[in-house]
Short mmCIF file of C-alpha atoms and ligand atoms in Angstrom, two decimals:
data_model
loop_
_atom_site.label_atom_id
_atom_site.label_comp_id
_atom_site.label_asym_id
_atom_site.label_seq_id
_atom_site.Cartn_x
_atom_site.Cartn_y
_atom_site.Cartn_z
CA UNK A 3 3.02 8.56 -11.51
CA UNK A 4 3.31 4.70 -11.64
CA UNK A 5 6.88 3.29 -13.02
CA UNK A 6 6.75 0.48 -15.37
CA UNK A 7 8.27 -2.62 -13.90
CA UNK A 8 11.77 -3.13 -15.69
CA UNK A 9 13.93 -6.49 -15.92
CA UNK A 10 15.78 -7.44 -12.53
CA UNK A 11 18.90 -6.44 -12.38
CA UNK A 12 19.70 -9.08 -9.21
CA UNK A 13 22.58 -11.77 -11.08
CA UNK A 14 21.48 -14.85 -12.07
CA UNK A 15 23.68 -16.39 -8.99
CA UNK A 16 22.02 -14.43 -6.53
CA UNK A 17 18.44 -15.37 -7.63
CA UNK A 18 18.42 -18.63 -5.69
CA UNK A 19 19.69 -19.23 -2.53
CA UNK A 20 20.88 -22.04 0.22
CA UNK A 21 21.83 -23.14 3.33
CA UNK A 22 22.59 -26.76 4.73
CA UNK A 23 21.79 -27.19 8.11
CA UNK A 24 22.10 -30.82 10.25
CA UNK A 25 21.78 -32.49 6.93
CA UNK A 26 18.87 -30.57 5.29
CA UNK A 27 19.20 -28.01 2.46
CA UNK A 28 17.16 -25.49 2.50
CA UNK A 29 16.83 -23.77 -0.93
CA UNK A 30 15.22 -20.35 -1.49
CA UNK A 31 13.69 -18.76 -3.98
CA UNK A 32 15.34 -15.45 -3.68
CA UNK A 33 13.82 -12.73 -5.45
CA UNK A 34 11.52 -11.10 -3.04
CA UNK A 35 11.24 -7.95 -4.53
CA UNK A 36 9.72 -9.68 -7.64
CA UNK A 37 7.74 -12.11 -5.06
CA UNK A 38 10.07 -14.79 -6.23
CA UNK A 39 8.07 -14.84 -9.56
CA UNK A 40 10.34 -17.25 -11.82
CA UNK A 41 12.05 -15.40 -14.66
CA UNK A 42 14.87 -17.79 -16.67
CA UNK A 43 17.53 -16.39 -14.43
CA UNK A 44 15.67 -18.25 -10.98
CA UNK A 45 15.04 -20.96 -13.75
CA UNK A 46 18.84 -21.46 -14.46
CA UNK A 47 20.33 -21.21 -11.52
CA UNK A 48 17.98 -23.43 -9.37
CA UNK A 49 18.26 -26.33 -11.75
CA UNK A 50 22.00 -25.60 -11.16
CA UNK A 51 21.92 -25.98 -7.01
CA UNK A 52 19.65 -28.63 -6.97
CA UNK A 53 21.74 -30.37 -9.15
CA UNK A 54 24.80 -29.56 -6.97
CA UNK A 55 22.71 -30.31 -4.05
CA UNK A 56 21.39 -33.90 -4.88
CA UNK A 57 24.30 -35.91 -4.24
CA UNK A 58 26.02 -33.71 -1.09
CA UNK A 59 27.00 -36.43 1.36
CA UNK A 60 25.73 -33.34 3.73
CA UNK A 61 22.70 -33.07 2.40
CA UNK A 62 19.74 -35.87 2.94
CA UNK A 63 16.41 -33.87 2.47
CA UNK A 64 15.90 -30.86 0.27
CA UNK A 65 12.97 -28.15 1.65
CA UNK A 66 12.06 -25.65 -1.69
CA UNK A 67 11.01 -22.40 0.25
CA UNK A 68 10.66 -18.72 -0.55
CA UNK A 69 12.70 -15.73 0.35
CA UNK A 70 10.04 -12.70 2.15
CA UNK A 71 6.40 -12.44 1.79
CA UNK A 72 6.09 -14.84 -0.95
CA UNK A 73 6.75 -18.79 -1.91
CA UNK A 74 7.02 -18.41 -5.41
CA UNK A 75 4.05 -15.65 -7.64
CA UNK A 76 4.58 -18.17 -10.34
CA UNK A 77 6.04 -17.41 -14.00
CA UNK A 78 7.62 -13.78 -13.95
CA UNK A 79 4.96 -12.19 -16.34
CA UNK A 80 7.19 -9.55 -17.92
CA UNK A 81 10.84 -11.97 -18.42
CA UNK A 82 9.61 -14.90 -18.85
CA UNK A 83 6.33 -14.06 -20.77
CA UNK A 84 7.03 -10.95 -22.51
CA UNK A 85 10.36 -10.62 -23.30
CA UNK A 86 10.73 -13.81 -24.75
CA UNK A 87 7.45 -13.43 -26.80
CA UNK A 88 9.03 -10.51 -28.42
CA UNK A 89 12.23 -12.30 -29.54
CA UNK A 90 9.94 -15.08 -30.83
CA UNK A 91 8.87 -19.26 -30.84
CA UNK A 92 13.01 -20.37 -30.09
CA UNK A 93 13.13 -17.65 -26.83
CA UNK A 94 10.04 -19.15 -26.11
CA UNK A 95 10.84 -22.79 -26.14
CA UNK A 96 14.15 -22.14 -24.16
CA UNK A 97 11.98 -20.51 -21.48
CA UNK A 98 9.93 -23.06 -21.45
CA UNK A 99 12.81 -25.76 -21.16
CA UNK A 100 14.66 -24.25 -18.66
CA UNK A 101 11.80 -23.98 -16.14
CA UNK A 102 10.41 -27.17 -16.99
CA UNK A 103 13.11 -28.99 -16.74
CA UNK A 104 14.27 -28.58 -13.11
CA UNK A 105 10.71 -28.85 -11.93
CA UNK A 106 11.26 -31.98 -13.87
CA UNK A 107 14.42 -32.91 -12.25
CA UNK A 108 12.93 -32.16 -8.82
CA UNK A 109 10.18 -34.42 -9.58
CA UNK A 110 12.77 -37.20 -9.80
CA UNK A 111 15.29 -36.09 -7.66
CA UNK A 112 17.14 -38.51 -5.63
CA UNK A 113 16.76 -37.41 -2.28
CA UNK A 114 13.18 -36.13 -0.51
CA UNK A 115 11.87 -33.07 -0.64
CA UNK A 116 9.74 -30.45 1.08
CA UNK A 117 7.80 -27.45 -0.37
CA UNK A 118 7.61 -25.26 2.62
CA UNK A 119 5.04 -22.42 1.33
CA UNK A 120 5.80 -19.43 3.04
CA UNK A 121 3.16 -17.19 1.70
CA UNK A 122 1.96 -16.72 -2.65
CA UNK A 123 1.85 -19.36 -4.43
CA UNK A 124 0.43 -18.68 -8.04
CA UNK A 125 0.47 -20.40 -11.81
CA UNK A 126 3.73 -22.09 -12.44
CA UNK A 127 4.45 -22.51 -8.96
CA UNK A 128 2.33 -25.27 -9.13
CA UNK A 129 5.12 -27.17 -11.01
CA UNK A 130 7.60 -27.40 -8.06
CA UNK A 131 4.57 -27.51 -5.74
CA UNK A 132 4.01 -31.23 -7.65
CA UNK A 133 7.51 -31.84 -7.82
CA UNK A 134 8.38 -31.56 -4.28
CA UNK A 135 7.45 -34.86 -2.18
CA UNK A 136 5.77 -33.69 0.62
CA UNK A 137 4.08 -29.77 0.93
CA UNK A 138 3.43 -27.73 4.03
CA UNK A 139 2.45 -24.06 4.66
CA UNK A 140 1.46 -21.35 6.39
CA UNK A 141 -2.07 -21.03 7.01
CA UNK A 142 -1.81 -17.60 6.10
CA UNK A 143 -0.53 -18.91 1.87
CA UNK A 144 -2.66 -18.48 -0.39
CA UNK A 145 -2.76 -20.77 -3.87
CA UNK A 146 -4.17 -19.41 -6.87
CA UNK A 147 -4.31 -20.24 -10.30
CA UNK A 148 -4.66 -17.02 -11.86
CA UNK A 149 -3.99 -17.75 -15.00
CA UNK A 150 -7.37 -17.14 -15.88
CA UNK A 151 -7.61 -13.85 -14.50
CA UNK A 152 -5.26 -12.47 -17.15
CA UNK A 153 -7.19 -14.42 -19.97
CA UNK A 154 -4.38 -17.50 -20.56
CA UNK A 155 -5.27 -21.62 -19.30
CA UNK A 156 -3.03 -23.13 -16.38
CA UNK A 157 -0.32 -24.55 -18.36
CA UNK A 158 3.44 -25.41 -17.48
CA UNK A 159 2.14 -28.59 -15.93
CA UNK A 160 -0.40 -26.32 -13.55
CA UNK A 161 -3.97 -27.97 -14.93
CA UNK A 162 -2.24 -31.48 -14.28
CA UNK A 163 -1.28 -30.69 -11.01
CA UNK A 164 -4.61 -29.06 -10.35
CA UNK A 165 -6.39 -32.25 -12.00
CA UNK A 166 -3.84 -34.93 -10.14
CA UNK A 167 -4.33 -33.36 -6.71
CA UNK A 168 -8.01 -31.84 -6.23
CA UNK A 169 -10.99 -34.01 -6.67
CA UNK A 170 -12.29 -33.00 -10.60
CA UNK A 171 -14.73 -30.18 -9.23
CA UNK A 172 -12.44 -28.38 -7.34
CA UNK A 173 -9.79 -28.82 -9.80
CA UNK A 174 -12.44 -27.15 -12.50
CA UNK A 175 -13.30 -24.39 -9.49
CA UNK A 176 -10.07 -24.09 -8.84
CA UNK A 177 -8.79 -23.17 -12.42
CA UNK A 178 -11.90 -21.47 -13.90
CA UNK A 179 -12.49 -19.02 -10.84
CA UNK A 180 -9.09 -17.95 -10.35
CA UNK A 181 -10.14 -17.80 -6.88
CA UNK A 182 -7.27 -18.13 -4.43
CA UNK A 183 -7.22 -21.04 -1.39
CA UNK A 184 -5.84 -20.10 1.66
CA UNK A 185 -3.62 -22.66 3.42
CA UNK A 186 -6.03 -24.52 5.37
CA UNK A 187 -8.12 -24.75 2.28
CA UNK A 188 -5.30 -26.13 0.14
CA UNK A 189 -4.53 -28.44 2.99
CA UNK A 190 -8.50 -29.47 3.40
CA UNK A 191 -8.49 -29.98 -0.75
CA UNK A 192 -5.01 -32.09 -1.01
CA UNK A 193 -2.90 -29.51 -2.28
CA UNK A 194 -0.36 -29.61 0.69
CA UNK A 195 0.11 -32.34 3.11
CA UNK A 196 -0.60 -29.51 6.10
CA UNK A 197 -0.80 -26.00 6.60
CA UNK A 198 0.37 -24.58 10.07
CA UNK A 199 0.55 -20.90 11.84
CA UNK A 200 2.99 -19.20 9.93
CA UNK A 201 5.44 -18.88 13.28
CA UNK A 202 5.35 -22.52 13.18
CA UNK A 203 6.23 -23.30 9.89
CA UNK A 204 10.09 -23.92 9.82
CA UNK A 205 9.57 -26.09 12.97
CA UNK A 206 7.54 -28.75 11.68
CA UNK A 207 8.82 -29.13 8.48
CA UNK A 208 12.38 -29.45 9.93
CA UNK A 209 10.61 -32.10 12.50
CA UNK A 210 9.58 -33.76 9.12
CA UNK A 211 13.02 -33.62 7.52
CA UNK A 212 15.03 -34.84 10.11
CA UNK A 213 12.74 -37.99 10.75
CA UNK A 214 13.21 -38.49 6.77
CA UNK A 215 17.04 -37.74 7.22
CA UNK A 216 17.34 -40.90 9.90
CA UNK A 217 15.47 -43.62 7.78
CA UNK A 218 17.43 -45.14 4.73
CA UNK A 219 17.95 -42.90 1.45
CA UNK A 220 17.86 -45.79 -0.88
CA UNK A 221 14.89 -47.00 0.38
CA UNK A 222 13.39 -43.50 0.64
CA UNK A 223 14.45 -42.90 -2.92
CA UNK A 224 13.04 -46.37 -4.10
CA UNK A 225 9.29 -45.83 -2.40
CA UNK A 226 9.24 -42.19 -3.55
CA UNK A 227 9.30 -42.66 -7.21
CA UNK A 228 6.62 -45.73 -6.81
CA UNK A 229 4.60 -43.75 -5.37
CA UNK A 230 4.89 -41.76 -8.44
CA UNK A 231 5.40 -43.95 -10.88
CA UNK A 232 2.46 -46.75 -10.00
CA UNK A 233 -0.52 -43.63 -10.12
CA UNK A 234 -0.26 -43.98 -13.59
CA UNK A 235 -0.05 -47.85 -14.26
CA UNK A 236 -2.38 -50.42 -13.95
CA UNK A 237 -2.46 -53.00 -10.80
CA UNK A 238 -0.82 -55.50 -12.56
CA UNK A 239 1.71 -53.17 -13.78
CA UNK A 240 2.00 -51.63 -10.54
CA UNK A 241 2.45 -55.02 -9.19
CA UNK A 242 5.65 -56.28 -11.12
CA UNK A 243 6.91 -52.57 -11.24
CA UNK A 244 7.36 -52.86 -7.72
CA UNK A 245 9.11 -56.31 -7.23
CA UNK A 246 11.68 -54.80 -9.60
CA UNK A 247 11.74 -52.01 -7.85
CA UNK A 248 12.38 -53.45 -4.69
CA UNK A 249 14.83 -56.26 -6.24
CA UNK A 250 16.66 -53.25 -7.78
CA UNK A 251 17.03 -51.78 -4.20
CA UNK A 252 18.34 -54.59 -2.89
CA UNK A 253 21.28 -53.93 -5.48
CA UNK A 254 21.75 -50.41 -3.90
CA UNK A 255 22.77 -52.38 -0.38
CA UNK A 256 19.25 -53.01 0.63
CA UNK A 257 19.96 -56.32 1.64
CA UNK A 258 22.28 -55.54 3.75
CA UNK A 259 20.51 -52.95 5.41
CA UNK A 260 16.97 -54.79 5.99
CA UNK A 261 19.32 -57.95 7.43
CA UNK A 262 20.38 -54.89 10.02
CA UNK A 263 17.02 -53.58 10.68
CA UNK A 264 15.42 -57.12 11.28
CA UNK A 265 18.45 -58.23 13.29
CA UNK A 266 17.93 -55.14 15.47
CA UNK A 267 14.08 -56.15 15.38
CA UNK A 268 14.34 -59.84 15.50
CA UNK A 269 17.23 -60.14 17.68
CA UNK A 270 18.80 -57.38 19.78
CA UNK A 271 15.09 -55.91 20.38
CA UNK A 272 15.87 -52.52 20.18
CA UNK A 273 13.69 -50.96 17.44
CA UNK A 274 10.02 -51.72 16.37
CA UNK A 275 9.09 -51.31 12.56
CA UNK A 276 5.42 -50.42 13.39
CA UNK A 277 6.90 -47.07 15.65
CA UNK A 278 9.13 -46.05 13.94
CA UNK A 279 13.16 -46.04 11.59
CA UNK A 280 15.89 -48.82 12.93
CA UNK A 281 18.67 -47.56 13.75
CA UNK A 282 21.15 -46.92 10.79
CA UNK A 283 23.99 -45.92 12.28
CA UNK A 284 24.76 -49.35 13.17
CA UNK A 285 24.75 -50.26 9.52
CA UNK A 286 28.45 -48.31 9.18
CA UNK A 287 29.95 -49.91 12.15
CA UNK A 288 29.54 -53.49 11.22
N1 ACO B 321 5.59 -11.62 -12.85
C1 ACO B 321 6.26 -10.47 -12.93
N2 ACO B 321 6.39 -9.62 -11.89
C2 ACO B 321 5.78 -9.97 -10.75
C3 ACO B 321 5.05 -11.15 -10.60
C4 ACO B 321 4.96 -12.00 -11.72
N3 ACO B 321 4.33 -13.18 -11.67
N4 ACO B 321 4.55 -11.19 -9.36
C5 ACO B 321 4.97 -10.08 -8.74
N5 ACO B 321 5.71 -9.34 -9.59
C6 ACO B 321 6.39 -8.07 -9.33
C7 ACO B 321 5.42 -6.89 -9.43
O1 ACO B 321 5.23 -6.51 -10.78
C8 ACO B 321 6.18 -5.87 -8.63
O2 ACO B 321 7.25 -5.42 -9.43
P1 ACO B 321 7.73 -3.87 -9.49
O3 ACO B 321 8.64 -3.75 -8.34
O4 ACO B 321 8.37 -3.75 -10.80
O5 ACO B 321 6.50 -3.04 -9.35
C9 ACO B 321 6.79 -6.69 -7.51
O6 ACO B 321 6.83 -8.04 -7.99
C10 ACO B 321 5.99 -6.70 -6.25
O7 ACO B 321 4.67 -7.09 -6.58
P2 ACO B 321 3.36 -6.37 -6.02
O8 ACO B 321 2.25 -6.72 -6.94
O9 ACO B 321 3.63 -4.93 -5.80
O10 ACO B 321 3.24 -7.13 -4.62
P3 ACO B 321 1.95 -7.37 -3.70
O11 ACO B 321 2.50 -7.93 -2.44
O12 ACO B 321 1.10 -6.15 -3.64
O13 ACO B 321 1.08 -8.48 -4.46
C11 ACO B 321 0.86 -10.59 -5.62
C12 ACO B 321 1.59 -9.80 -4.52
C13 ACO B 321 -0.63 -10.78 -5.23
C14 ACO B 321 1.57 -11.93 -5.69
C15 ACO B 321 0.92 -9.82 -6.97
O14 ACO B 321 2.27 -9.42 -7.20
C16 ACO B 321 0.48 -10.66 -8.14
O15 ACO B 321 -0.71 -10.77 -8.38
N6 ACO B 321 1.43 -11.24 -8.87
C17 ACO B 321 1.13 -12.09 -10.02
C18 ACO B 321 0.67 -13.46 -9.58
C19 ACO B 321 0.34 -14.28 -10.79
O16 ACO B 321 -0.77 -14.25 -11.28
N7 ACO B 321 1.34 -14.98 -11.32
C20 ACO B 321 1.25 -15.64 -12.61
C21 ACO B 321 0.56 -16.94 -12.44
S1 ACO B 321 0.25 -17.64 -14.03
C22 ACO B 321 1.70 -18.40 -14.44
O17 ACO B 321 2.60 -18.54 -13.64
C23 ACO B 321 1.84 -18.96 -15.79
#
């Protein structure tokens, strides 16, 4: 006798949850029963601790991961989709909103972040995929836009990440097959930076955040969003965007700290640029 699959009864509060450790947050989808599919409760509460994570003295790096055997089985079919289809177009839009806008937050968010995908990644978990800086995960993931498979087109933002990060073929494969990549796949096609044995998963990515957590945030901040911003501009626009961008920086302290860094090159000899951060704890004590 199969048992229809009823709302979650798990409180909004618990559907998301966090740890800080050596000055990385690690955030977790946390509905693994559901395969951390994202119903408006997730939606809520994570635009609520990233916002309370973003500008934690304790935290410098944010890493979005998943709680159990899945990263995130995108939108939550039934509470998302269905139940706000049957109360109507305003439901709908305030779904819509609330998920959208913290992928949207996390796609400007002030410090760096890491996608570490644990396992499932489906559908609207593209969003935060593309929203996160950086993406690693287990070779034993698997990416899928299955949209198709239940008759509905990648939206949510999923057919622009699919056409931003896969060459046009693969994006087309990709979201017309409803075929699912495994993690060395994704990694081979650009959807992840790298994809690792699962057991080794939580060690590189913290190697990743704490080199991110020694180099400068402002700067970090400041070259993250070009990145962003300039695939969408022209060279010329690219061009000026970025001497404002970096004269803007230098308002945020940057002056200060690339004197340090070039005195510590320059000078006292004690750091290279080419291999790797200066040292910024000097920065405080002067
Ligand atoms: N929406 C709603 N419920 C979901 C979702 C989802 N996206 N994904 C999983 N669940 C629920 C299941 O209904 C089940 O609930 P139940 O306890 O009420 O039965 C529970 O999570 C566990 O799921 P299973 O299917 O039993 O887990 P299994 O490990 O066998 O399979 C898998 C995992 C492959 C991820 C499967 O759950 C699945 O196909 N989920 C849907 C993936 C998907 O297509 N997502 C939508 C993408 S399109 C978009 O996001 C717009």
């Amino acid at each position: 006798m199969v048992t229809p699959s009823q709302p979650d009864p798990r409180p909004e509060e618990e559907t998301v949850r966090y740890v800080i450790e050596d000055q990385v947050a690690w955030v977790y989808f946390n509905r693994p029963d559901k395969r951390n599919c994202m119903s408006p409760k997730l939606n809520r509460q994570m635009k609520r601790v990233i916002e309370e994570l973003e500008f934690r003295d304790d935290v410098a790096v944010l890493v979005l991961t998943g709680e159990g055997a899945a990263w995130s089985a995108g939108m939550d079919l039934l509470e998302y989709f269905r139940m706000n289809e049957d109360k109507g177009l305003g439901a709908i839009r305030q779904a819509q909103r609330e998920a959208y806008g913290w992928w949207e937050r996390l796609r400007w968010y002030e410090k760096p972040t890491i996608a570490m995908v644990n396992g499932w990644c489906f559908g609207g978990g593209y969003g935060p995929l593309f929203a996160c800086d950086l993406a690693f995960c287990a070779d034993d993931a698997q990416f899928g836009l299955s949209e198709i498979n239940w008759a509905i087109l990648p939206g949510g933002g999923a057919s622009k990440v699919a056409a931003e990060l896969l060459n046009f073929r693969d994006a087309m494969y990709h979201a017309m097959m409803g075929e699912n990549l495994s993690g060395p796949e994704a990694a081979a096609k650009g959807l992840v930076n790298e994809s690792v044995p699962a057991g080794e998963l939580k060690a590189r990515v913290t190697e990743v955040a704490q080199k991110l957590a020694k180099k400068d945030g402002h700067a970090l901040r400041a070259t993250k969003w070009a990145i962003r911003r300039v695939r969408e501009m022209t060279y010329d626009n690219a061009e000026d965007y970025l001497i404002r961008a970096q004269e803007a920086l230098n308002d945020f302290g940057g002056w200060a700290t690339r004197k340090e860094a070039t005195k510590q090159f320059l000078d006292q000899k004690t750091f290279k640029p080419g291999l790797g951060a200066f040292d910024k704890s000097k920065l405080k004590q002067d």
